[in-house]
XYZ file of C-alpha atoms in Angstrom:
740
model
C -29.441 -83.190 -77.888
C -29.827 -79.595 -76.965
C -26.986 -79.502 -74.767
C -25.015 -80.804 -77.149
C -26.093 -78.461 -79.822
C -25.239 -75.528 -77.236
C -21.862 -76.674 -76.781
C -20.981 -76.532 -80.452
C -22.323 -73.337 -81.315
C -19.410 -71.268 -80.499
C -17.577 -73.793 -82.757
C -19.803 -73.616 -85.510
C -20.126 -69.676 -85.448
C -17.088 -69.493 -87.746
C -19.058 -71.179 -90.378
C -22.580 -70.325 -89.901
C -24.337 -67.029 -91.592
C -20.949 -65.477 -92.445
C -21.934 -64.610 -95.875
C -18.448 -63.203 -96.698
C -15.097 -64.478 -97.068
C -11.746 -62.949 -96.171
C -8.765 -63.000 -98.548
C -7.326 -65.780 -96.203
C -10.150 -67.915 -96.438
C -10.115 -71.012 -98.385
C -11.856 -70.712 -102.105
C -14.915 -72.852 -101.319
C -15.532 -70.322 -98.521
C -15.756 -67.599 -100.935
C -19.321 -66.992 -102.310
C -17.754 -64.793 -105.022
C -16.077 -67.673 -106.493
C -17.953 -70.128 -109.278
C -19.685 -73.023 -107.730
C -17.338 -75.317 -109.882
C -14.140 -73.712 -108.285
C -15.509 -74.018 -104.763
C -16.543 -77.610 -105.192
C -13.190 -78.619 -106.570
C -11.202 -76.527 -103.770
C -13.707 -78.188 -101.166
C -13.329 -81.771 -102.707
C -9.412 -81.686 -102.443
C -9.677 -80.944 -98.836
C -11.881 -83.920 -97.809
C -10.885 -87.070 -96.342
C -12.365 -90.491 -97.564
C -14.484 -90.188 -94.217
C -15.909 -87.205 -95.274
C -16.749 -88.007 -98.859
C -18.536 -91.264 -97.330
C -20.242 -89.240 -94.778
C -21.738 -86.867 -97.488
C -22.895 -89.883 -99.511
C -25.111 -90.957 -96.445
C -28.745 -89.899 -95.580
C -30.066 -90.963 -92.170
C -33.388 -90.430 -90.622
C -33.546 -87.872 -87.958
C -34.920 -90.333 -85.248
C -31.592 -92.448 -85.848
C -29.018 -90.012 -85.285
C -27.945 -87.256 -82.659
C -26.166 -84.061 -83.044
C -22.789 -85.747 -82.100
C -23.271 -88.426 -84.806
C -23.852 -85.650 -87.639
C -20.380 -84.059 -86.277
C -18.581 -87.295 -85.772
C -19.671 -89.219 -89.006
C -19.781 -85.941 -91.365
C -23.353 -87.107 -92.297
C -24.319 -85.150 -95.445
C -28.150 -85.516 -95.324
C -30.815 -86.215 -93.042
C -34.752 -86.851 -93.754
C -38.107 -87.153 -92.084
C -40.050 -90.181 -93.025
C -43.502 -90.078 -93.332
C -44.895 -89.309 -89.714
C -41.711 -88.183 -88.423
C -42.041 -84.743 -86.647
C -40.784 -83.023 -83.845
C -42.982 -82.252 -80.752
C -44.855 -80.240 -80.632
C -45.453 -80.720 -84.542
C -45.661 -77.018 -85.532
C -43.564 -74.913 -88.096
C -41.549 -73.400 -85.446
C -40.419 -76.523 -83.917
C -39.440 -77.720 -87.214
C -37.105 -74.884 -87.831
C -35.842 -75.134 -84.485
C -35.001 -78.727 -84.820
C -33.319 -78.275 -88.116
C -31.183 -75.195 -87.171
C -30.097 -77.530 -84.015
C -29.086 -80.411 -86.758
C -27.183 -77.610 -88.952
C -25.419 -76.146 -86.268
C -24.090 -79.734 -85.394
C -23.356 -80.719 -88.949
C -21.464 -77.334 -89.639
C -19.215 -77.836 -86.207
C -16.573 -79.689 -88.247
C -13.300 -78.376 -89.652
C -14.746 -78.134 -92.948
C -17.985 -76.833 -91.890
C -20.193 -78.863 -94.561
C -23.738 -78.168 -94.064
C -26.179 -80.999 -94.475
C -29.278 -81.006 -96.730
C -32.408 -82.100 -95.233
C -35.238 -84.119 -97.028
C -38.809 -84.484 -96.622
C -41.675 -85.736 -98.796
C -43.927 -82.671 -99.218
C -45.931 -84.475 -101.928
C -49.170 -82.199 -101.564
C -48.056 -79.484 -99.602
C -45.618 -79.634 -96.390
C -47.812 -82.657 -95.404
C -45.588 -83.782 -92.350
C -46.372 -80.426 -90.547
C -49.609 -79.683 -88.630
C -51.115 -76.635 -90.019
C -49.561 -76.844 -93.433
C -51.517 -76.200 -96.629
C -52.405 -79.790 -98.160
C -52.858 -79.545 -102.018
C -54.683 -82.182 -103.985
C -52.767 -85.231 -104.665
C -51.207 -85.447 -108.082
C -53.987 -87.338 -109.623
C -56.486 -83.914 -108.893
C -53.681 -81.963 -110.253
C -53.622 -83.987 -113.388
C -57.421 -83.344 -113.794
C -56.678 -79.452 -113.984
C -54.482 -79.595 -117.088
C -53.223 -76.474 -115.687
C -49.382 -76.176 -115.332
C -49.333 -72.938 -114.401
C -51.410 -73.534 -111.294
C -49.027 -76.498 -110.540
C -46.145 -74.215 -110.809
C -47.934 -71.808 -108.259
C -48.342 -74.574 -106.064
C -44.910 -75.536 -106.276
C -43.828 -72.221 -104.939
C -46.397 -72.282 -102.245
C -44.952 -75.418 -101.184
C -41.400 -74.311 -101.188
C -42.185 -71.371 -98.773
C -43.825 -73.420 -96.439
C -40.931 -75.923 -96.576
C -38.602 -73.054 -96.412
C -40.160 -71.689 -93.518
C -39.288 -74.689 -91.686
C -35.630 -74.743 -92.574
C -35.986 -77.828 -94.928
C -34.264 -77.173 -98.405
C -35.056 -80.536 -100.347
C -38.242 -81.870 -101.418
C -38.735 -85.198 -102.595
C -41.355 -84.257 -105.180
C -42.600 -84.329 -108.030
C -43.688 -88.112 -108.610
C -43.411 -88.321 -112.249
C -44.869 -91.769 -112.589
C -47.107 -92.786 -115.329
C -49.677 -95.113 -113.447
C -50.900 -97.772 -116.160
C -52.851 -99.792 -113.929
C -55.363 -98.400 -111.359
C -54.830 -101.375 -108.844
C -51.461 -99.771 -107.932
C -51.613 -98.055 -104.519
C -49.649 -95.040 -105.633
C -51.843 -94.196 -108.596
C -52.974 -90.996 -106.655
C -49.342 -89.941 -106.807
C -49.293 -89.886 -110.651
C -50.451 -86.814 -112.654
C -52.285 -89.533 -115.300
C -51.957 -92.492 -117.610
C -50.206 -90.693 -120.414
C -46.797 -89.257 -120.526
C -47.561 -86.022 -121.680
C -49.235 -85.106 -118.345
C -46.575 -85.581 -116.050
C -44.261 -83.861 -118.409
C -46.424 -80.918 -118.491
C -46.519 -80.919 -114.630
C -43.003 -80.610 -114.330
C -43.610 -76.969 -113.817
C -43.770 -77.994 -110.099
C -39.980 -78.205 -110.279
C -39.782 -74.565 -111.526
C -42.330 -73.499 -108.620
C -40.225 -75.543 -106.229
C -36.731 -74.412 -107.252
C -37.431 -70.823 -108.488
C -35.314 -68.793 -110.810
C -32.428 -69.853 -109.109
C -31.668 -72.207 -105.854
C -30.127 -69.664 -103.733
C -33.129 -67.254 -104.076
C -34.986 -67.222 -100.740
C -38.058 -69.576 -100.536
C -36.310 -72.007 -103.291
C -35.563 -75.777 -102.438
C -34.233 -78.537 -104.117
C -36.766 -80.706 -106.261
C -36.686 -84.283 -106.715
C -37.960 -86.218 -110.110
C -39.220 -89.765 -108.848
C -39.154 -92.603 -109.095
C -36.853 -93.227 -111.895
C -38.093 -95.306 -113.918
C -41.149 -97.363 -114.823
C -42.740 -97.769 -111.491
C -46.134 -96.940 -112.759
C -45.709 -100.048 -115.216
C -45.415 -102.888 -112.936
C -47.186 -106.056 -113.801
C -50.439 -105.964 -111.877
C -49.863 -102.718 -110.575
C -47.686 -104.438 -107.806
C -45.935 -101.633 -105.730
C -42.310 -102.296 -105.821
C -42.849 -104.757 -108.604
C -41.367 -105.687 -112.107
C -41.852 -103.668 -114.839
C -41.967 -106.370 -117.822
C -41.966 -104.029 -120.882
C -39.606 -103.597 -123.966
C -37.090 -100.720 -123.845
C -39.166 -98.997 -126.465
C -42.206 -98.957 -124.501
C -40.195 -97.957 -121.266
C -38.889 -94.825 -123.373
C -41.972 -94.053 -124.837
C -44.268 -94.172 -121.781
C -42.102 -93.548 -118.713
C -38.878 -91.712 -119.879
C -40.344 -88.374 -121.218
C -41.552 -87.059 -117.826
C -38.017 -87.500 -116.646
C -36.390 -86.127 -119.862
C -38.570 -82.616 -119.240
C -37.446 -82.670 -115.520
C -33.795 -82.711 -116.557
C -34.366 -80.165 -119.236
C -36.259 -77.904 -116.202
C -33.019 -78.349 -114.070
C -34.453 -80.794 -111.699
C -31.860 -80.822 -108.908
C -32.111 -84.597 -107.949
C -33.715 -87.913 -108.989
C -34.857 -90.570 -106.837
C -34.751 -93.995 -108.289
C -37.544 -96.566 -108.086
C -37.889 -99.624 -105.923
C -39.254 -101.553 -108.791
C -37.508 -103.585 -111.137
C -37.126 -103.468 -115.132
C -37.751 -106.958 -116.612
C -36.462 -108.577 -113.271
C -33.524 -106.223 -112.479
C -33.806 -104.016 -109.725
C -33.567 -100.434 -110.788
C -31.282 -99.413 -107.825
C -28.475 -101.379 -109.359
C -29.108 -100.674 -112.990
C -26.130 -98.787 -114.202
C -27.428 -98.733 -117.921
C -30.684 -96.806 -116.690
C -28.962 -94.604 -114.027
C -25.397 -93.821 -115.723
C -25.761 -94.254 -119.468
C -29.427 -93.207 -119.991
C -30.127 -90.547 -116.952
C -26.612 -89.097 -116.644
C -25.100 -89.381 -119.934
C -27.904 -89.665 -122.563
C -30.087 -87.204 -120.892
C -27.278 -85.029 -119.379
C -28.656 -85.065 -115.974
C -25.832 -83.184 -113.600
C -27.570 -83.212 -110.313
C -27.373 -85.711 -107.691
C -29.313 -89.233 -107.870
C -30.828 -90.499 -104.362
C -31.888 -94.024 -103.579
C -35.333 -94.766 -101.948
C -35.665 -95.765 -98.377
C -33.483 -98.820 -97.683
C -33.949 -99.705 -101.387
C -30.431 -100.756 -101.859
C -31.369 -103.727 -99.774
C -33.555 -105.130 -102.468
C -31.008 -105.103 -104.976
C -30.198 -109.114 -104.094
C -33.671 -109.891 -102.889
C -32.261 -111.057 -99.414
C -32.921 -109.009 -96.050
C -30.082 -106.843 -94.644
C -28.070 -104.959 -97.126
C -24.569 -105.899 -98.007
C -21.148 -104.991 -99.304
C -22.150 -106.253 -102.705
C -25.260 -104.179 -102.986
C -23.774 -100.875 -101.712
C -21.095 -101.593 -104.346
C -23.414 -102.465 -107.014
C -25.712 -99.104 -106.182
C -22.820 -96.835 -106.188
C -21.167 -98.062 -109.148
C -24.516 -97.935 -110.795
C -24.508 -94.088 -110.518
C -26.081 -93.583 -107.183
C -24.882 -90.408 -105.376
C -26.918 -90.734 -101.951
C -28.079 -93.576 -100.282
C -31.014 -93.267 -98.039
C -30.133 -95.559 -95.140
C -32.407 -94.274 -92.356
C -31.369 -96.349 -89.471
C -28.555 -98.463 -90.825
C -26.475 -95.394 -91.887
C -23.237 -96.498 -89.594
C -23.097 -100.036 -91.400
C -23.501 -98.261 -94.684
C -20.370 -95.990 -93.868
C -18.405 -98.599 -92.932
C -19.206 -101.160 -96.028
C -18.844 -98.299 -98.430
C -15.461 -97.063 -97.156
C -14.195 -100.666 -97.043
C -15.344 -101.088 -100.917
C -13.359 -97.888 -101.691
C -10.304 -98.885 -99.962
C -10.331 -102.486 -101.669
C -10.770 -100.728 -105.019
C -13.989 -102.262 -105.787
C -15.744 -98.905 -105.786
C -13.499 -96.334 -107.636
C -12.495 -93.091 -105.993
C -13.703 -91.383 -109.376
C -17.089 -92.609 -108.711
C -16.958 -91.145 -104.814
C -15.776 -87.920 -106.243
C -18.277 -87.612 -108.738
C -20.949 -88.383 -106.234
C -19.600 -85.583 -103.953
C -19.084 -83.217 -106.703
C -22.855 -83.733 -107.408
C -23.825 -83.234 -103.756
C -21.613 -80.412 -103.117
C -22.731 -78.471 -106.045
C -26.363 -78.420 -105.028
C -25.490 -77.440 -101.531
C -23.680 -74.714 -102.683
C -26.263 -73.643 -105.298
C -28.509 -73.548 -102.444
C -26.531 -71.212 -100.486
C -26.096 -73.379 -97.687
C -22.558 -72.507 -96.928
C -23.581 -68.723 -96.348
C -27.015 -69.321 -94.984
C -27.569 -72.708 -93.343
C -30.077 -71.688 -90.890
C -33.994 -71.468 -91.585
C -35.073 -68.258 -93.344
C -37.670 -67.516 -90.482
C -39.383 -64.982 -92.730
C -41.014 -67.874 -94.638
C -42.136 -69.754 -91.312
C -45.587 -67.484 -91.207
C -46.305 -68.734 -94.441
C -47.160 -72.032 -93.409
C -50.998 -72.696 -93.745
C -51.196 -68.941 -94.889
C -54.622 -67.772 -96.158
C -52.847 -66.991 -99.786
C -51.716 -70.563 -99.908
C -55.191 -71.999 -98.765
C -56.742 -69.717 -101.764
C -54.494 -71.395 -104.132
C -55.257 -75.006 -102.888
C -59.041 -74.019 -103.003
C -58.458 -72.813 -106.565
C -56.709 -76.283 -107.425
C -59.588 -78.157 -105.614
C -62.281 -76.448 -107.863
C -60.242 -77.038 -111.044
C -59.665 -80.527 -110.138
C -63.392 -81.552 -109.817
C -64.261 -83.707 -112.818
C -68.022 -83.879 -113.744
C -69.006 -87.389 -114.819
C -72.759 -87.389 -114.890
C -75.451 -84.684 -114.609
C -78.973 -86.226 -114.939
C -81.537 -83.630 -115.834
C -79.106 -80.766 -114.487
C -79.435 -81.495 -111.230
C -75.907 -79.485 -110.803
C -75.444 -76.934 -110.022
C -77.359 -77.091 -106.718
C -79.427 -73.951 -105.759
C -78.004 -72.018 -102.827
C -81.288 -71.029 -101.734
C -82.751 -74.588 -101.516
C -84.729 -75.204 -98.198
C -83.281 -78.283 -97.606
C -80.398 -80.064 -98.444
C -78.937 -83.487 -96.951
C -75.304 -84.437 -96.934
C -74.234 -88.085 -96.156
C -70.908 -90.351 -96.487
C -68.277 -91.200 -94.253
C -65.829 -88.725 -96.118
C -68.270 -85.669 -95.785
C -66.683 -84.417 -92.495
C -63.472 -85.868 -92.460
C -60.456 -84.146 -93.243
C -57.959 -87.214 -93.054
C -59.877 -89.077 -95.458
C -60.326 -85.895 -97.845
C -56.499 -85.779 -97.630
C -55.781 -89.332 -98.427
C -52.132 -90.873 -97.693
C -48.794 -89.011 -97.085
C -50.766 -86.520 -94.709
C -49.031 -86.247 -91.186
C -48.389 -89.713 -91.380
C -47.092 -92.079 -93.934
C -50.476 -94.012 -94.652
C -52.844 -91.111 -93.632
C -55.715 -90.773 -90.948
C -59.082 -90.145 -90.152
C -60.487 -86.867 -88.725
C -59.493 -83.429 -88.121
C -55.818 -84.401 -88.868
C -55.086 -80.784 -90.113
C -56.796 -77.423 -89.953
C -58.963 -76.835 -92.889
C -62.466 -76.980 -94.471
C -64.078 -80.349 -94.871
C -66.609 -80.876 -97.950
C -69.448 -80.612 -95.450
C -68.308 -77.340 -94.038
C -67.827 -75.808 -97.468
C -71.448 -77.012 -98.363
C -72.749 -75.103 -95.226
C -70.811 -72.023 -95.951
C -72.056 -72.020 -99.734
C -75.855 -72.345 -99.120
C -78.015 -69.268 -98.203
C -78.846 -68.604 -94.638
C -82.170 -69.700 -94.734
C -81.018 -73.170 -96.279
C -81.089 -76.155 -93.725
C -78.260 -78.407 -94.089
C -78.731 -81.811 -92.485
C -75.873 -84.523 -91.920
C -75.987 -87.958 -91.017
C -72.999 -90.160 -92.194
C -75.245 -93.177 -92.974
C -78.168 -91.004 -94.338
C -80.681 -91.943 -91.569
C -83.540 -89.136 -91.459
C -83.659 -88.300 -95.380
C -87.213 -88.068 -96.502
C -88.544 -86.719 -99.769
C -88.546 -82.938 -98.515
C -84.776 -82.325 -99.633
C -83.843 -80.562 -102.611
C -80.797 -83.228 -103.083
C -78.847 -85.719 -101.253
C -75.097 -85.088 -101.347
C -73.212 -88.107 -100.765
C -69.687 -88.045 -100.122
C -68.106 -91.588 -100.170
C -64.894 -93.359 -101.585
C -61.620 -94.774 -100.198
C -60.093 -94.263 -96.897
C -56.570 -93.122 -96.757
C -53.448 -95.546 -97.849
C -50.017 -95.110 -99.227
C -47.793 -97.560 -101.410
C -48.142 -101.234 -100.787
C -51.004 -101.115 -98.287
C -52.921 -99.224 -101.052
C -52.492 -101.910 -103.942
C -55.975 -103.368 -104.570
C -55.503 -106.819 -105.951
C -59.293 -108.020 -105.988
C -62.428 -105.794 -106.214
C -61.989 -101.954 -106.569
C -65.597 -100.929 -105.819
C -67.015 -99.121 -102.994
C -67.298 -100.545 -99.430
C -70.494 -101.935 -97.688
C -70.698 -98.955 -95.667
C -71.083 -96.746 -98.662
C -73.397 -98.988 -100.470
C -75.505 -98.989 -97.814
C -75.561 -95.085 -97.316
C -76.438 -94.762 -101.299
C -79.235 -97.440 -100.848
C -80.824 -95.264 -98.156
C -80.582 -92.003 -100.065
C -81.901 -93.451 -103.191
C -84.898 -94.907 -101.306
C -85.959 -91.268 -100.477
C -86.803 -90.439 -104.041
C -84.373 -87.413 -103.612
C -81.802 -86.524 -106.044
C -78.537 -88.437 -105.403
C -75.296 -86.298 -106.226
C -72.319 -88.403 -105.497
C -68.979 -86.589 -104.778
C -66.232 -89.487 -104.998
C -63.280 -89.193 -102.758
C -60.745 -91.639 -103.938
C -56.971 -91.784 -105.149
C -57.968 -93.579 -108.461
C -61.097 -94.683 -110.681
C -63.154 -96.819 -108.766
C -65.668 -99.815 -110.128
C -69.074 -98.042 -109.887
C -70.587 -98.802 -113.094
C -73.380 -101.086 -111.369
C -74.382 -98.227 -108.840
C -74.283 -95.388 -111.472
C -77.722 -95.853 -113.075
C -79.201 -94.854 -109.766
C -77.388 -91.603 -109.169
C -78.388 -88.213 -110.659
C -75.091 -86.780 -110.615
C -71.236 -87.866 -110.173
C -68.372 -85.711 -109.341
C -64.916 -87.187 -109.063
C -63.271 -84.970 -106.468
C -60.134 -87.354 -105.978
C -58.107 -86.491 -102.778
C -58.587 -82.730 -102.427
C -56.688 -81.971 -99.308
C -57.702 -79.460 -96.651
C -59.663 -77.116 -98.724
C -63.002 -78.927 -98.896
C -64.624 -75.690 -99.923
C -63.401 -76.040 -103.197
C -65.838 -79.024 -103.802
C -68.599 -76.785 -102.829
C -67.556 -74.119 -105.026
C -68.479 -76.433 -108.049
C -71.520 -78.108 -106.463
C -73.217 -74.679 -105.974
C -72.177 -73.085 -109.023
C -69.911 -70.607 -108.137
C -67.503 -72.119 -110.496
C -68.270 -74.483 -113.462
C -66.481 -77.612 -113.446
C -63.400 -77.701 -116.084
C -61.672 -80.952 -114.890
C -60.802 -83.576 -117.355
C -60.182 -87.234 -116.532
C -56.186 -88.055 -116.246
C -57.237 -91.665 -116.503
C -59.663 -93.705 -118.417
C -62.238 -94.999 -115.981
C -63.062 -98.727 -115.920
C -66.364 -100.277 -116.573
C -65.183 -103.025 -114.275
C -62.182 -104.051 -112.289
C -61.683 -106.882 -114.519
C -60.604 -104.343 -117.329
C -57.417 -103.483 -115.454
C -55.129 -102.472 -116.960
C -57.044 -100.035 -119.219
C -55.528 -97.058 -121.062
C -56.265 -94.831 -124.044
C -55.695 -96.686 -127.382
C -55.806 -100.404 -125.733
C -58.844 -101.206 -127.485
C -60.969 -101.354 -124.251
C -64.034 -99.639 -124.084
C -64.128 -97.379 -120.659
C -66.920 -96.261 -118.879
C -65.390 -92.836 -119.083
C -62.814 -92.182 -121.567
C -59.539 -90.557 -120.584
C -59.994 -86.749 -121.095
C -63.628 -86.773 -120.485
C -65.101 -84.267 -118.243
C -68.768 -82.926 -118.567
C -69.819 -79.379 -118.193
C -72.450 -77.419 -116.993
C -74.470 -75.947 -119.845
C -74.206 -72.503 -121.099
C -77.860 -72.463 -121.331
C -80.924 -74.373 -121.015
C -83.357 -75.109 -123.748
C -86.743 -73.370 -123.285
C -88.201 -76.059 -125.699
C -86.925 -79.201 -123.622
C -88.729 -80.598 -120.447
C -87.224 -78.326 -117.139
C -87.793 -79.967 -113.991
C -89.575 -77.205 -111.758
C -87.505 -78.806 -108.696
C -84.066 -77.935 -110.629
C -84.365 -74.028 -109.783
C -81.175 -72.273 -108.859
C -83.039 -69.604 -106.878
C -86.042 -69.839 -104.872
C -88.589 -67.603 -102.278
C -90.871 -69.402 -99.858
C -90.949 -72.734 -101.955
C -90.254 -76.224 -100.826
C -89.820 -79.662 -102.469
C -91.524 -82.979 -102.046
C -91.440 -86.209 -103.415
C -94.114 -87.044 -105.881
C -96.346 -89.842 -105.481
C -97.265 -90.437 -109.242
C -94.976 -93.276 -110.698
C -91.820 -91.833 -112.250
C -92.698 -88.314 -110.882
C -89.747 -87.614 -109.071
C -89.648 -84.271 -107.147
C -91.941 -81.128 -107.405
C -91.796 -77.803 -106.052
C -94.439 -77.901 -103.286
C -97.191 -75.552 -101.880
C -96.720 -72.309 -104.015
C -98.333 -69.631 -102.061
C -98.693 -66.025 -103.541
C -95.612 -64.244 -103.407
C -93.458 -67.535 -103.763
C -91.283 -67.965 -106.788
C -88.444 -70.412 -108.348
C -86.067 -69.171 -110.935
C -83.853 -70.795 -113.481
C -80.787 -69.446 -114.898
C -79.555 -69.169 -118.815
C -82.971 -70.329 -120.442
C -82.604 -69.811 -123.909
C -85.927 -68.898 -126.024
C -83.801 -68.704 -129.302
C -84.722 -65.973 -132.037
C -88.248 -66.786 -132.296
C -90.729 -66.533 -129.297
C -92.614 -69.344 -127.806
C -96.367 -69.537 -128.841
C -97.401 -71.805 -125.773
C -96.318 -73.504 -122.522
C -97.129 -76.711 -120.869
C -97.033 -76.693 -116.944
C -97.536 -79.806 -114.961
C -99.070 -79.347 -112.092
C -101.470 -80.525 -109.083
C -103.633 -78.461 -106.839
C -106.010 -79.111 -103.883
C -106.365 -75.390 -103.350
C -109.610 -73.405 -103.052
C -108.051 -70.175 -103.013
C -107.234 -70.012 -106.741
C -104.690 -67.556 -108.498
C -102.057 -68.034 -111.197
C -98.496 -69.185 -111.968
C -96.848 -66.592 -114.230
C -93.718 -66.877 -116.175
C -91.553 -63.878 -116.007
C -88.175 -62.636 -117.473
C -85.192 -61.745 -115.526
C -86.937 -60.828 -112.077
C -90.014 -61.687 -110.339
C -91.601 -58.543 -111.574
C -90.222 -58.727 -114.955
C -91.845 -58.853 -118.372
C -94.861 -61.317 -118.525
C -94.640 -64.368 -120.880
C -97.399 -66.520 -119.770
C -100.073 -67.017 -117.172
C -101.469 -70.554 -116.232
C -104.520 -70.803 -113.797
C -103.748 -72.339 -110.332
C -107.280 -73.812 -109.838
C -107.534 -77.154 -108.121
C -106.984 -80.384 -109.797
C -108.449 -82.431 -107.062
C -105.713 -82.971 -105.042
C -101.894 -81.868 -104.303
C -100.832 -85.010 -106.010
C -103.494 -85.196 -108.558
C -101.522 -84.283 -111.517
C -102.470 -82.530 -114.882
C -100.898 -80.696 -117.809
C -102.113 -77.322 -118.641
C -101.410 -75.552 -121.632
C -101.404 -71.442 -121.704
C -100.462 -69.167 -124.513
C -97.140 -67.716 -124.403
C -95.121 -64.999 -126.116
C -92.467 -62.101 -126.034
C -89.602 -63.780 -125.086
C -86.304 -64.486 -127.266
C -82.662 -64.833 -126.309
C -81.370 -65.940 -123.084
C -83.066 -65.017 -119.686
C -83.462 -65.853 -116.129
C -86.858 -67.282 -116.107
C -89.231 -66.704 -113.058
C -92.081 -68.936 -112.266
C -94.226 -66.735 -109.638
C -97.195 -67.529 -107.618
C -99.584 -64.499 -107.476
C -103.243 -63.906 -106.764
C -105.727 -66.095 -104.792
C -106.442 -65.276 -101.128
C -103.202 -66.045 -99.596
C -103.532 -69.909 -99.176
C -101.292 -72.671 -100.948
C -102.073 -72.645 -104.785
C -100.110 -75.497 -106.634
C -97.431 -77.753 -106.584
C -95.325 -77.949 -109.781
C -93.586 -80.850 -111.406
C -92.195 -79.427 -114.882
C -92.826 -77.268 -117.504
C -91.907 -76.996 -121.526
C -92.480 -74.371 -123.768
C -93.277 -74.569 -127.603
C -93.447 -72.560 -130.578
């Protein structure tokens, strides 16, 4: 290909990067002319071959540079995992420029438009920033953040030359069995509608601005409503429901100026949408006023008649229904031949061909491709930049949904002496990124540069904290402050991701969790998944549950919430089933969920001093350790406090009236003697109470001691400090509770 590209460079020079036009140039080559005038002028100069070529989109691996020039092909795409070698931003830019030079080496010099599925960042490119999938962004309820993600994605896409993004997916997923649920912002249309800010981020103030790319609202319409959650299935609902649930996000996308719309594979009441003139022309183009280009999905016109191999009838039906560009990755020659014959036979009117070309060419002019068809290399260094990764980390932490937090186990203390981490997804960027990451179905392992959840945990804790990782939980004992289990689904994309049977955790995850629970250590479950899972039967055995969705490359955003640098703010974008048998389950359908749509727990602003506070739920410590109590139901205790050791508890609220006493549950086998002191705001702060740390007869011989308390009102950091004695261990503490 490269030798041919070199041969056509001189011919292409007349139409590449000129930026200006002389008085003798055609109107379409004059950037000072209105876009409509330029389109009309160019359209009048085009042959049928050129017009049909503009309506053709081929896969990069199925064409040569000579094909682009000879057949006047208007568009290329990279399918999932289709990339140049080596796969890096510069290679992509070089590939794009080579194709673009070939496309413009024609008498009319019409540039191509190149599309990719950059659905959570520029996910086909090694080194790109991978943002959370849409389900996580829906949990943020933050349209402004999503707009910034759109802008960051557009810059990375632009830096590789690409000018068209097949995003955002505005599907409203109504059955979690669907393998594309994670591509949905949520089960209600208002979430997807609000997140159309991604379009604004991708396209910028105007398409010709540097770093702007064409956005695609997909998949029109009803793909999230198929019976049984069947991918590419049949959406069997009334028109009223179609309009109420599935149309609003597209209406909002059109209002925001989305440049393109992609049609869904699925059917509406038995009719494939790719051949549905009412939905495409009457509703989308006429009723909603969509003036951009309508593109098919991958080989989707071949499904119109339900038989393999697309036919002249399918081509005619799709174009007459209102499709403007057809994605025919490998069979583009056949498509060109069939469409041309249909036009010549009068079965596809030339007015329809001209309308399609007018829409396509308008976007190419608006993008500035005629003046600057080659990669804007100023954006190439932005691919995977630190600034974009910071946005992704922010998105990850805002997407975390806290579903359970028994006894306030979260946030975990950064100063814990020991934390155990387990689970197959804890140290696997491929798993935490999900499908549509480098390959269509996603992968396992270090598929992209970034930070795993485990690495995020290691960087969050203090230098003195030991973090032990074992995938299956082997090696855990009762001496750990907590066990963090990062479990859930392995990657998948459409089709392969449909779950027609059970929707629970796999056998490996269940075995890992059983091992952790047997240790007696509080279990914190971080669920990495593309949808709610059937976990009700296991939930009672977990102290905390966080839905992390598919966070992408910045796993440190998960640790930001686990260790309290940021409080959880996420809210469920889907109703969480009590069991898979409830599917489909959606707000307002009368079914009782395990967790309701919109639910998201929060860390309490304060702790109640007059409620029982577990000693092991500290957030700061010096010199202490935890161990498993031997008493039945005792849980964990802070063990072997030595004079000078302390534990601290944030935001303990004593109210307006000071306490009069405190009960401390402790055990001691010490002969040293000493005291446990409660102090405010620092280890040497105002003294509230003093408890004798005399022997109880053994380190697990528990007794409750009551001491006088006074002088504490309002909210304080409370310190429990070991003091006195002769330097030996003084006591273990299980819990304490103030009274007044």
